[in-house]
Amino acid sequence: MYDPTVARLTYRALLGRRRALILGALPLLLLVISVAVRALTGADDQTAADVLGGFALATMVPIIGVIAGTGAIGPEIDDGSVVYLLSKPLKRPTIILTKLIVAIAVTMVFSAVPTMIAGLILNGNGQQIAVAYTVAALVSSIAYSALFLLLGTVSRHAVVLGLVYALVWEALFGSLVPGARTLSVQQWSLAVAQKLAGGDLVTSDVGLTTATVLLVAVTVLATWYAGQKLRALKLAGEE
């Protein structure tokens, strides 16, 4: 279910000079903010939770997920080069799963690693804040990658749709409409972080069991449906 050639091509597409600069911009900004906040306020657990929750998990992780998830397959579909990939003797689920693994790996490296470093800078992992948000970034990277890979498979406007979900649905509606938080990858990952963090610094509107089930369900269903859409795309090309 994993093809090294597809993986190599996907890594090359995602980590080209231009896309790598975009992927690295937000992590760099997070680290700059963390250094500045630590210099101005000292080590403070609440401040660390606010920075990691408000910027790293709420903004950086989903945007990187959009770039990696949609970029893993969307450009190939847009320019038609996916036809050459589909002409190879590869199972369609293998293509999707390989691209998902690459997207997850890229998202994790560019989001979870800087989140951990930022947490250590902000408060030295006091009350497990750095670890909690790093784990949250890891689990949300999986769900975001699967969700945005699906969008890249079904729509030519995947980046726009992904940003609408991440920045409008989760950030805007999630802060204004309590019910919308139940359908938020961010809240599901916060439930995991809440379990790991000490005190009441990390909170979620979704219970841990519900969050775990939803994270797994979204990842599995999005991956499966992306494979089905890719198979339908092949059939359409043959017709």
Coordinates of C-alpha atoms in Angstrom, one line a residue, residues 13 22 50:
A13 CA 6.4 18.4 -5.6
I22 CA 5.7 28.9 2.1
D50 CA -2.4 31.0 24.5

